[in-house]
Coordinates of C-alpha atoms in Angstrom, one line a residue:
X1 CA 0.0 -0.3 0.1
X2 CA 1.3 3.7 -0.9
X3 CA 2.1 5.9 1.8
X4 CA 0.6 9.3 1.3
X5 CA 1.6 12.7 2.7
X6 CA -2.1 13.0 3.5
X7 CA -1.9 10.0 5.4
X8 CA -0.1 11.6 8.7
X9 CA -2.8 14.4 8.6
X10 CA -5.6 11.8 8.5
X11 CA -4.1 10.2 11.7
X12 CA -3.3 13.5 13.6
X13 CA -6.8 14.6 13.1
X14 CA -8.1 12.2 15.3
X15 CA -6.4 13.6 18.4
X16 CA -7.5 17.0 17.8
X17 CA -8.7 19.1 20.9
X18 CA -6.4 16.5 23.3
X19 CA -3.9 18.2 25.5
X20 CA -0.3 19.8 25.3
X21 CA 2.0 19.7 27.9
X22 CA 5.6 20.7 27.6
X23 CA 8.2 18.1 27.6
X24 CA 5.3 15.0 27.3
X25 CA 6.7 11.5 26.7
X26 CA 4.6 9.5 24.3
X27 CA 5.0 5.5 23.5
X28 CA 5.2 6.2 19.7
X29 CA 4.0 2.3 19.6
X30 CA 0.8 2.9 21.6
X31 CA -2.0 3.8 18.8
X32 CA -4.5 4.5 21.7
X33 CA -2.7 7.1 23.0
X34 CA -4.6 10.3 24.0
X35 CA -2.3 12.8 25.5
X36 CA -0.7 14.4 26.7
X37 CA 1.5 15.6 23.8
X38 CA 4.2 18.2 22.9
X39 CA 5.0 19.4 19.5
X40 CA 7.8 17.1 18.6
X41 CA 6.4 13.9 20.3
X42 CA 2.9 14.8 18.4
X43 CA 5.1 14.8 15.0
X44 CA 7.0 11.4 15.8
X45 CA 3.8 9.6 17.1
X46 CA 1.7 10.7 13.9
X47 CA 4.6 9.4 11.4
X48 CA 5.1 6.2 13.2
X49 CA 1.6 5.5 13.2
X50 CA 1.2 6.5 9.6
X51 CA 4.2 5.1 8.2
X52 CA 6.1 2.9 10.5
X53 CA 8.6 5.3 10.6
X54 CA 10.8 6.4 13.7
X55 CA 11.8 10.2 12.4
X56 CA 13.2 12.9 14.9
X57 CA 14.0 10.7 17.6
X58 CA 17.8 11.0 17.3
X59 CA 18.4 7.4 15.7
X60 CA 16.2 5.2 18.0
X61 CA 15.5 2.2 17.1
X62 CA 12.7 1.2 19.7
X63 CA 9.5 3.3 19.4
X64 CA 8.6 2.9 22.8
X65 CA 12.2 4.4 24.1
X66 CA 12.1 7.1 21.5
X67 CA 12.6 11.0 22.8
X68 CA 11.8 13.1 19.9
X69 CA 13.0 16.6 19.8
X70 CA 12.6 19.3 17.1
X71 CA 16.5 19.6 16.9
X72 CA 16.4 15.8 15.7
X73 CA 13.9 16.7 13.2
X74 CA 15.8 19.3 11.6
X75 CA 19.1 17.0 11.8
X76 CA 17.3 14.0 10.5
X77 CA 15.3 16.2 7.8
X78 CA 19.0 17.1 6.4
X79 CA 20.1 13.4 7.0
X80 CA 17.3 11.3 5.8
X81 CA 14.4 13.3 4.5
X82 CA 14.0 15.6 1.5
X83 CA 14.8 19.4 2.6
X84 CA 12.4 21.9 1.0
X85 CA 11.7 25.4 1.7
X86 CA 9.1 25.9 4.3
X87 CA 7.0 28.1 2.1
X88 CA 7.0 25.1 -0.1
X89 CA 6.2 22.7 2.4
X90 CA 2.9 25.1 3.2
X91 CA 1.4 23.8 0.0
X92 CA 2.2 19.9 0.5
X93 CA -0.3 18.1 2.6
X94 CA 1.7 16.1 5.3
X95 CA 4.9 17.7 4.5
X96 CA 6.8 18.8 8.0
X97 CA 7.4 22.4 9.2
X98 CA 10.5 22.7 11.4
X99 CA 11.7 25.4 13.1
X100 CA 15.3 24.2 14.4
X101 CA 15.9 24.9 18.0
X102 CA 18.7 27.8 18.3
X103 CA 20.4 30.2 20.9
X104 CA 17.3 32.0 22.3
X105 CA 14.8 30.1 20.3
X106 CA 13.2 26.8 20.9
X107 CA 12.3 24.5 18.3
X108 CA 8.8 23.4 16.9
X109 CA 7.7 21.1 14.4
X110 CA 4.0 21.0 12.4
X111 CA 2.3 19.3 9.5
X112 CA 1.2 21.6 6.5
X113 CA -2.4 20.8 5.9
X114 CA -1.6 21.9 2.0
X115 CA -3.5 25.1 1.6
X116 CA -0.3 27.6 2.2
X117 CA -1.8 28.7 5.5
X118 CA -2.8 26.0 7.9
X119 CA -1.3 23.5 9.9
X120 CA -2.0 20.4 12.1
X121 CA 0.3 20.6 15.3
X122 CA 0.4 20.4 19.0
X123 CA 1.0 24.1 19.8
X124 CA 1.0 25.1 23.3
X125 CA -0.9 24.2 26.4
X126 CA -3.7 27.0 26.0
X127 CA -4.3 25.5 22.3
X128 CA -3.8 21.7 22.4
X129 CA -3.6 19.5 19.4
X130 CA -6.0 21.6 16.2
X131 CA -5.7 23.1 13.0
X132 CA -4.5 26.5 13.1
X133 CA -4.1 29.4 10.3
X134 CA -1.3 31.8 10.0
X135 CA 1.6 29.5 9.4
X136 CA 2.9 31.5 6.9
X137 CA 3.6 34.4 8.9
X138 CA 5.4 32.6 11.6
X139 CA 9.5 32.1 11.8
X140 CA 10.4 28.3 10.1
X141 CA 13.7 26.6 9.4
X142 CA 13.0 24.3 6.5
X143 CA 10.2 22.1 5.4
X144 CA 10.9 18.3 5.2
X145 CA 9.3 15.1 3.1
X146 CA 9.8 11.9 5.0
X147 CA 11.3 9.3 3.3
X148 CA 9.4 6.4 1.6
X149 CA 6.4 8.9 1.6
X150 CA 4.4 10.1 -1.6
X151 CA 3.7 13.5 -1.6
X152 CA 2.6 13.4 -5.3
X153 CA 4.7 14.3 -7.7
X154 CA 2.3 16.4 -9.9
X155 CA 1.9 19.0 -7.2
X156 CA 5.3 19.0 -6.4
X157 CA 6.2 20.2 -10.3
X158 CA 3.4 22.5 -10.1
X159 CA 4.7 24.6 -7.3
X160 CA 7.0 27.3 -9.1
X161 CA 9.0 29.9 -7.4
X162 CA 6.7 32.7 -8.5
X163 CA 3.8 30.7 -7.0
X164 CA 5.5 30.4 -3.4
X165 CA 5.2 33.3 -0.8
X166 CA 8.4 35.1 0.2
X167 CA 10.0 34.3 3.3
X168 CA 8.8 36.4 6.3
X169 CA 11.3 37.6 9.0
X170 CA 10.1 39.0 13.0
X171 CA 9.4 42.7 12.4
X172 CA 11.4 44.9 14.7
X173 CA 8.6 45.6 17.1
X174 CA 8.6 41.7 18.5
X175 CA 11.5 41.3 21.0
X176 CA 13.5 37.8 21.3
X177 CA 16.7 36.9 22.3
X178 CA 19.4 37.7 19.4
X179 CA 23.3 37.2 19.5
X180 CA 23.7 40.8 19.7
X181 CA 21.1 41.6 22.5
X182 CA 18.1 43.8 21.6
X183 CA 18.4 46.6 23.7
X184 CA 16.3 49.7 24.9
X185 CA 13.8 51.0 27.4
X186 CA 10.8 49.0 26.1
X187 CA 13.1 45.9 27.2
X188 CA 12.8 47.6 30.6
X189 CA 9.0 47.7 30.7
X190 CA 9.3 44.0 29.6
X191 CA 11.6 43.1 32.6
X192 CA 9.5 44.9 34.9
X193 CA 6.4 43.3 34.0
X194 CA 8.2 39.8 34.0
X195 CA 9.4 40.6 37.6
X196 CA 6.0 41.7 38.4
X197 CA 4.5 38.0 37.6
X198 CA 7.2 36.7 40.1
X199 CA 9.9 35.6 37.2
X200 CA 13.6 36.5 37.4
X201 CA 14.5 38.6 34.2
X202 CA 17.9 39.1 35.4
X203 CA 19.0 42.5 36.0
X204 CA 16.7 45.6 34.7
X205 CA 19.3 46.7 32.3
X206 CA 17.1 47.3 29.1
X207 CA 18.9 44.3 27.5
X208 CA 17.0 41.2 26.2
X209 CA 19.5 38.7 27.5
X210 CA 19.5 35.0 28.5
X211 CA 18.1 35.7 31.9
X212 CA 15.2 37.5 30.1
X213 CA 14.7 35.4 27.7
X214 CA 14.2 32.5 30.2
X215 CA 11.5 34.4 32.3
X216 CA 9.8 34.9 29.0
X217 CA 9.7 31.0 28.2
X218 CA 8.6 30.5 31.8
X219 CA 5.8 33.0 31.3
X220 CA 4.7 31.7 28.0
X221 CA 4.7 28.1 29.7
X222 CA 2.7 29.2 32.4
X223 CA 0.3 31.1 30.6
X224 CA -0.1 28.3 27.7
X225 CA 0.9 30.9 25.2
X226 CA 3.3 29.4 22.2
X227 CA 6.5 29.0 23.6
X228 CA 8.8 30.7 21.0
X229 CA 10.6 32.9 23.4
X230 CA 9.3 36.0 21.5
X231 CA 7.5 38.9 22.7
X232 CA 4.9 39.5 20.2
X233 CA 1.0 40.2 20.7
X234 CA -0.1 37.3 22.5
X235 CA 2.4 37.6 25.2
X236 CA 2.2 41.4 25.6
X237 CA -1.5 41.0 26.1
X238 CA -1.1 38.3 28.9
X239 CA 1.8 40.6 30.5
X240 CA -0.9 43.7 30.7
X241 CA 1.6 45.6 28.0
X242 CA 0.6 47.5 25.0
X243 CA 2.1 46.0 21.6
X244 CA 4.2 47.3 20.4
X245 CA 5.4 47.8 23.6
X246 CA 5.6 51.1 24.8
X247 CA 8.2 52.8 27.2
X248 CA 7.3 55.0 30.3
X249 CA 9.6 57.9 31.6
X250 CA 10.8 55.7 34.1
X251 CA 11.7 53.4 32.0
X252 CA 14.0 55.7 30.0
X253 CA 15.6 56.9 33.0
X254 CA 16.7 53.5 34.2
X255 CA 17.9 52.6 30.4
X256 CA 20.0 55.8 30.4
X257 CA 21.4 55.5 33.8
X258 CA 22.4 51.6 33.0
X259 CA 24.1 52.5 29.5
X260 CA 25.8 55.9 31.3
X261 CA 29.7 54.7 30.7
X262 CA 31.5 54.1 34.1
X263 CA 34.7 53.7 35.5
X264 CA 36.4 50.6 36.6
X265 CA 35.1 48.8 39.6
X266 CA 37.9 47.0 41.4
X267 CA 37.4 44.0 43.6
X268 CA 36.8 44.6 47.1
X269 CA 37.8 42.4 50.6
X270 CA 36.4 42.0 53.7
X271 CA 39.3 43.6 56.1
X272 CA 42.1 40.7 57.0
X273 CA 42.2 40.7 60.8
X274 CA 45.9 40.8 62.1
X275 CA 47.8 37.0 61.7
X276 CA 44.8 36.0 59.8
X277 CA 45.8 34.8 56.2
X278 CA 42.9 35.7 54.5
X279 CA 42.2 36.2 50.3
X280 CA 44.1 39.6 49.9
X281 CA 43.2 39.7 45.9
X282 CA 41.9 37.7 42.8
X283 CA 43.6 38.4 39.6
X284 CA 42.2 37.6 35.9
X285 CA 44.5 35.8 33.1
X286 CA 42.8 35.3 29.6
X287 CA 39.9 33.2 31.1
X288 CA 41.4 32.3 34.5
X289 CA 41.1 33.8 37.6
X290 CA 43.6 33.3 40.5
X291 CA 43.4 34.3 44.3
X292 CA 46.2 35.5 46.7
X293 CA 46.2 35.4 50.4
X294 CA 48.0 37.8 52.8
X295 CA 50.9 35.5 53.0
X296 CA 51.4 35.5 49.4
X297 CA 49.7 32.1 49.1
X298 CA 48.4 31.9 45.2
X299 CA 46.0 29.5 43.6
X300 CA 43.8 28.8 40.9
X301 CA 40.1 29.5 41.3
X302 CA 38.7 28.5 37.9
X303 CA 37.7 29.8 34.6
X304 CA 35.0 31.3 32.3
X305 CA 32.6 28.8 30.7
X306 CA 29.1 28.8 29.0
X307 CA 26.6 26.0 29.6
X308 CA 23.1 25.4 28.6
X309 CA 20.5 23.6 30.7
X310 CA 17.2 25.2 31.3
X311 CA 18.4 28.5 30.2
X312 CA 22.1 29.8 28.9
X313 CA 24.6 30.6 31.3
X314 CA 28.0 31.6 32.3
X315 CA 30.0 30.4 35.5
X316 CA 33.2 28.7 36.5
X317 CA 34.7 25.3 35.9
X318 CA 37.8 23.8 36.4
X319 CA 39.9 22.8 33.8
X320 CA 43.1 20.8 33.5
X321 CA 45.3 23.1 35.0
X322 CA 42.9 24.3 38.0
X323 CA 42.3 20.2 38.5
X324 CA 45.8 19.8 38.8
X325 CA 46.4 23.1 41.5
X326 CA 43.6 21.7 43.4
X327 CA 45.1 19.1 44.6
X328 CA 46.7 21.2 47.0
X329 CA 43.7 21.1 49.2
X330 CA 43.5 17.7 49.3
X331 CA 41.8 14.5 47.7
X332 CA 39.6 12.3 49.6
X333 CA 41.0 8.6 50.5
X334 CA 39.0 6.5 53.0
X335 CA 42.0 5.3 54.7
X336 CA 42.6 8.9 56.1
X337 CA 39.1 8.9 57.5
X338 CA 38.5 5.2 59.3
X339 CA 39.1 7.2 62.5
X340 CA 36.3 9.5 62.1
X341 CA 33.7 7.2 60.2
X342 CA 35.0 3.7 60.5
X343 CA 34.4 1.4 57.5
X344 CA 32.0 4.0 55.8
X345 CA 34.8 5.9 54.9
X346 CA 36.0 3.1 52.4
X347 CA 32.1 2.4 51.3
X348 CA 31.7 6.1 50.1
X349 CA 35.1 6.3 48.2
X350 CA 34.1 5.0 44.8
X351 CA 31.4 7.6 44.7
X352 CA 33.4 10.6 45.7
X353 CA 36.2 9.5 43.2
X354 CA 33.3 9.5 40.3
X355 CA 32.6 13.1 41.7
X356 CA 35.6 15.3 40.5
X357 CA 38.1 12.6 41.3
X358 CA 37.6 13.5 45.1
X359 CA 39.1 16.8 45.2
X360 CA 38.1 18.6 48.2
X361 CA 38.4 21.9 46.4
X362 CA 35.9 20.9 43.2
X363 CA 34.1 24.0 42.4
X364 CA 31.6 24.9 39.5
X365 CA 29.2 27.7 39.3
X366 CA 27.7 27.3 35.7
X367 CA 24.8 25.0 35.9
X368 CA 21.3 25.7 37.6
X369 CA 22.3 24.9 40.9
X370 CA 24.4 28.5 40.9
X371 CA 27.1 27.2 43.1
X372 CA 28.4 23.4 43.8
X373 CA 31.6 22.8 46.0
X374 CA 33.5 20.1 47.4
X375 CA 34.4 16.4 46.9
X376 CA 31.1 15.3 46.9
X377 CA 30.1 18.3 44.6
X378 CA 27.3 19.9 47.1
X379 CA 24.9 22.2 45.3
X380 CA 23.3 25.3 46.8
X381 CA 19.9 25.1 45.6
X382 CA 18.7 22.4 47.5
X383 CA 17.0 23.3 50.8
X384 CA 18.1 21.5 53.8
X385 CA 21.0 19.2 52.2
X386 CA 24.1 19.8 50.5
X387 CA 26.0 22.8 50.4
X388 CA 23.9 24.6 52.8
X389 CA 24.1 21.8 55.2
X390 CA 28.0 21.9 54.8
X391 CA 28.1 25.5 55.1
X392 CA 25.9 25.9 58.1
X393 CA 28.5 23.6 60.0
X394 CA 31.6 25.4 58.6
X395 CA 30.0 28.4 60.3
X396 CA 29.8 27.1 63.4
X397 CA 33.7 26.4 63.4
X398 CA 35.8 29.0 65.4
X399 CA 37.3 31.9 63.0
X400 CA 34.4 31.7 60.8
X401 CA 33.5 35.2 61.1
X402 CA 37.5 35.7 59.6
X403 CA 36.8 33.7 56.7
X404 CA 33.0 35.1 56.4
X405 CA 32.7 38.4 58.5
X406 CA 29.2 39.3 56.8
X407 CA 27.6 35.8 57.5
X408 CA 26.4 34.6 61.0
X409 CA 24.1 31.4 62.4
X410 CA 20.9 33.1 64.0
X411 CA 17.3 32.0 64.8
X412 CA 14.9 32.6 61.9
X413 CA 11.8 33.3 62.2
X414 CA 10.6 30.0 63.3
X415 CA 13.3 29.8 65.8
X416 CA 15.4 27.7 63.9
X417 CA 19.3 28.3 63.3
X418 CA 20.2 29.6 59.9
X419 CA 22.6 31.3 57.9
X420 CA 22.1 35.0 57.8
X421 CA 23.6 37.7 55.6
X422 CA 23.9 41.1 57.5
X423 CA 22.7 43.6 54.9
X424 CA 22.2 47.3 55.6
X425 CA 18.6 46.8 56.5
X426 CA 19.1 44.0 58.8
X427 CA 20.1 40.0 59.0
X428 CA 18.7 38.2 55.7
X429 CA 17.9 34.5 56.1
X430 CA 19.7 32.9 53.1
X431 CA 18.0 29.6 54.1
X432 CA 14.4 30.8 53.4
X433 CA 13.0 28.4 50.6
X434 CA 11.4 29.9 47.6
X435 CA 9.2 28.4 45.1
X436 CA 10.8 29.1 41.8
X437 CA 9.7 28.7 38.2
X438 CA 12.4 27.4 36.3
X439 CA 13.0 28.6 32.7
X440 CA 11.5 25.5 31.4
X441 CA 8.4 25.7 33.6
X442 CA 9.0 23.7 36.2
X443 CA 8.2 25.0 39.8
X444 CA 10.7 23.8 42.7
X445 CA 11.9 24.9 46.2
X446 CA 15.3 26.6 45.9
X447 CA 17.2 28.4 48.4
X448 CA 17.1 31.4 45.7
X449 CA 18.5 33.8 48.5
X450 CA 21.9 31.5 49.4
X451 CA 22.3 31.0 45.6
X452 CA 22.1 34.8 44.9
X453 CA 24.6 35.3 47.6
X454 CA 27.1 32.9 46.2
X455 CA 26.6 33.8 42.5
X456 CA 24.8 36.8 42.2
X457 CA 24.3 36.4 38.1
X458 CA 23.9 33.2 36.4
X459 CA 25.0 34.9 33.1
X460 CA 28.4 36.5 34.0
X461 CA 31.4 35.6 36.3
X462 CA 31.3 38.5 39.0
X463 CA 32.9 39.4 41.9
X464 CA 30.6 37.4 44.6
X465 CA 31.0 34.2 43.3
X466 CA 35.2 34.5 42.9
X467 CA 34.9 35.5 46.4
X468 CA 33.1 32.9 47.9
X469 CA 34.7 30.4 46.1
X470 CA 38.3 31.8 47.1
X471 CA 37.5 31.7 50.6
X472 CA 36.2 28.4 50.8
X473 CA 39.2 27.2 49.0
X474 CA 41.3 28.9 51.8
X475 CA 39.4 27.8 54.6
X476 CA 40.2 24.1 53.5
X477 CA 43.9 25.0 53.5
X478 CA 43.6 26.5 56.8
X479 CA 41.6 24.0 58.7
X480 CA 41.4 20.3 58.0
X481 CA 38.0 20.4 59.6
X482 CA 36.3 22.2 56.5
X483 CA 37.6 18.9 54.7
X484 CA 35.7 16.5 57.3
X485 CA 32.6 18.4 57.2
X486 CA 32.5 17.8 53.7
X487 CA 32.5 14.2 54.5
X488 CA 30.2 14.3 57.4
X489 CA 27.2 15.8 55.3
X490 CA 28.1 13.7 52.4
X491 CA 27.7 10.2 54.7
X492 CA 24.7 11.7 56.4
X493 CA 23.0 11.8 53.2
X494 CA 23.8 8.7 51.9
X495 CA 23.0 6.7 55.0
X496 CA 19.5 8.8 55.0
X497 CA 18.9 7.7 51.0
X498 CA 19.9 4.0 52.1
X499 CA 17.4 4.0 54.9
X500 CA 14.7 5.3 52.6
X501 CA 15.8 3.0 49.8
X502 CA 15.3 0.0 52.2
X503 CA 11.4 1.0 52.3
X504 CA 11.1 1.1 48.4
X505 CA 13.4 -1.6 47.3
X506 CA 12.6 -5.0 49.1
X507 CA 15.6 -6.9 47.9
X508 CA 18.2 -4.4 49.5
X509 CA 19.3 -6.1 52.7
X510 CA 22.4 -4.6 54.7
X511 CA 24.7 -7.6 54.6
X512 CA 25.4 -7.1 51.0
X513 CA 27.6 -4.0 50.9
X514 CA 28.5 -3.9 46.9
X515 CA 24.5 -4.0 46.3
X516 CA 23.7 -1.2 48.7
X517 CA 27.1 0.9 47.3
X518 CA 25.5 0.8 44.0
X519 CA 22.3 1.8 45.2
X520 CA 23.6 4.5 47.3
X521 CA 25.7 5.8 44.0
X522 CA 22.2 5.7 41.8
X523 CA 20.4 7.8 44.2
X524 CA 23.2 10.5 44.8
X525 CA 23.5 11.2 41.2
X526 CA 19.9 10.8 40.5
X527 CA 20.5 8.5 37.6
X528 CA 17.9 5.8 38.0
X529 CA 14.3 5.3 39.7
X530 CA 13.2 2.8 42.6
X531 CA 11.3 0.7 40.1
X532 CA 14.4 0.4 38.0
X533 CA 16.4 -0.6 41.2
X534 CA 13.6 -3.1 42.2
X535 CA 13.7 -4.5 38.5
X536 CA 17.5 -4.9 38.8
X537 CA 17.3 -6.8 42.3
X538 CA 14.8 -9.1 40.6
X539 CA 16.8 -10.1 37.4
X540 CA 19.3 -12.7 37.3
X541 CA 22.5 -10.5 38.0
X542 CA 21.4 -7.9 40.0
X543 CA 25.1 -6.1 40.3
X544 CA 25.5 -6.1 36.7
X545 CA 21.6 -5.0 36.1
X546 CA 22.3 -1.8 38.8
X547 CA 25.5 -1.3 37.0
X548 CA 23.7 -0.8 33.8
X549 CA 21.2 1.7 34.9
X550 CA 22.0 4.9 33.2
X551 CA 24.9 3.1 31.4
X552 CA 24.1 4.7 28.2
X553 CA 24.5 8.1 29.4
X554 CA 27.0 8.0 32.3
X555 CA 29.3 5.5 31.0
X556 CA 32.6 7.2 32.5
X557 CA 31.3 7.5 35.7
X558 CA 30.1 4.0 36.0
X559 CA 33.4 2.7 35.0
X560 CA 34.9 4.5 37.8
X561 CA 32.6 3.1 40.2
X562 CA 32.9 -0.5 39.0
X563 CA 37.0 -0.2 39.2
X564 CA 36.6 1.2 42.7
X565 CA 34.2 -1.6 43.7
X566 CA 36.5 -4.0 42.5
X567 CA 39.7 -2.4 44.2
X568 CA 37.2 -2.7 47.5
X569 CA 36.4 -6.4 47.0
X570 CA 40.1 -7.4 46.2
X571 CA 41.4 -5.6 49.2
X572 CA 38.9 -7.2 51.8
X573 CA 38.4 -4.0 53.6
X574 CA 34.6 -3.9 53.8
X575 CA 34.5 -8.1 54.4
X576 CA 31.9 -8.3 56.8
X577 CA 30.4 -4.7 56.5
X578 CA 26.6 -4.3 57.2
X579 CA 25.1 -1.2 55.6

């Protein structure tokens, strides 16, 4: 039977009116699936149901495991499809219209109805699946004809260049994230409106940069508007703004103040008490920053890098030179901590080796956690755990006021002892939990004030993160308890995770330390579910099955763990150990 372009439209029309959910996962081989959908998943499901073809899923071979993505649609269109202009595709029933994801622009996939104007697609939470008009005025990248599908050669031959609509670009009155950011008082008005919706657009500086773009995406997700990162009539209206955006007198004043030329702003440091070897200066060479203490000790903090998770970010990472230099602060070895933690010191060593090679001064500030530090890579965004637990215990040590004189432990409004920052208006509780809407629309509790204290801007390396990082490294150099506390915090959380796992994974018994170690590492990294662990323990080879969880994505880490486990078994150090 011939496979026709119209077939994919006929299949898709059976799902009109169903729900759109950004990031929904759809089993392509389930003909009875009734949602939720997102754009790429809907397009790939229709293609599989119509033609038995897995397309736009990154080369997946099993339909139930495929994870479609607009970027895969774009790549596979060029590799195995037949690329046509999007203007031409609009006149071909069943042709795919693809907007490739790019810096500042999420991707999208739709099918052309064939009349030069309408599409069938999963468009957004406010729209669901339906037939939509206006496709010729939307920004597409390419059109694609799927391999092995008959789109009607006579129809294609009849599409002369004179009959095709001209490409359209977004008018200047639209705002979106460009490589060279759009700037002006109108962007100030937009940023203030986003802030009024509880979304963080970054500095109110009149530049449509990555944080403003991320806030626009979050707002569109929250309101069910088409998620394209573009501020057009619909997004402006939902924000309560006129379109084109109008700038007020105050917006103009703020923008002019921001762009006014300023002189150099040197780094400043807390005063160094007599005899205390505090951080005295920070210098930059190329992309790398180094700190110098009052006694002249110099060490590398890290280098500038960029990263994209749920938004485009800039922060610090440690390259080869920084990693080598950081060894001066120490590397975790279980034998050095047996007197503190008993055999548990050996038990946790494989996981710490996989976390930055167990270096106590491991640092990154480039991802959504804002600030991550230590051999266990303790992240700053999680309430009550990880970095905040470590930092709170550090600040209880003698001489804490010399390392961080602006911080103190004091009761919060609930009487709990938490970390406070002394500000001009009084103490600020850095452990206050804030419900944050991330750029991908996910809401989660975060320590937003602690994150901002450690890393003021997620789109730039600033004085704050450099100084916090340098002081934490220096503390490791001056007081061995700073290292011991990292391990104490990590071990407490590992034990807590294992106790929880015993209630969720019936096959986990304390006498089998190797199985427990794999489960502890899976939970610490978050690379598997309790269901996957239960299935592994019920298999013929439980340890091998546990090892394979997340293997395709985290092979290097898992190989490191396996090698360290083999070493522990050979040494006999954990013979008879009970978890």
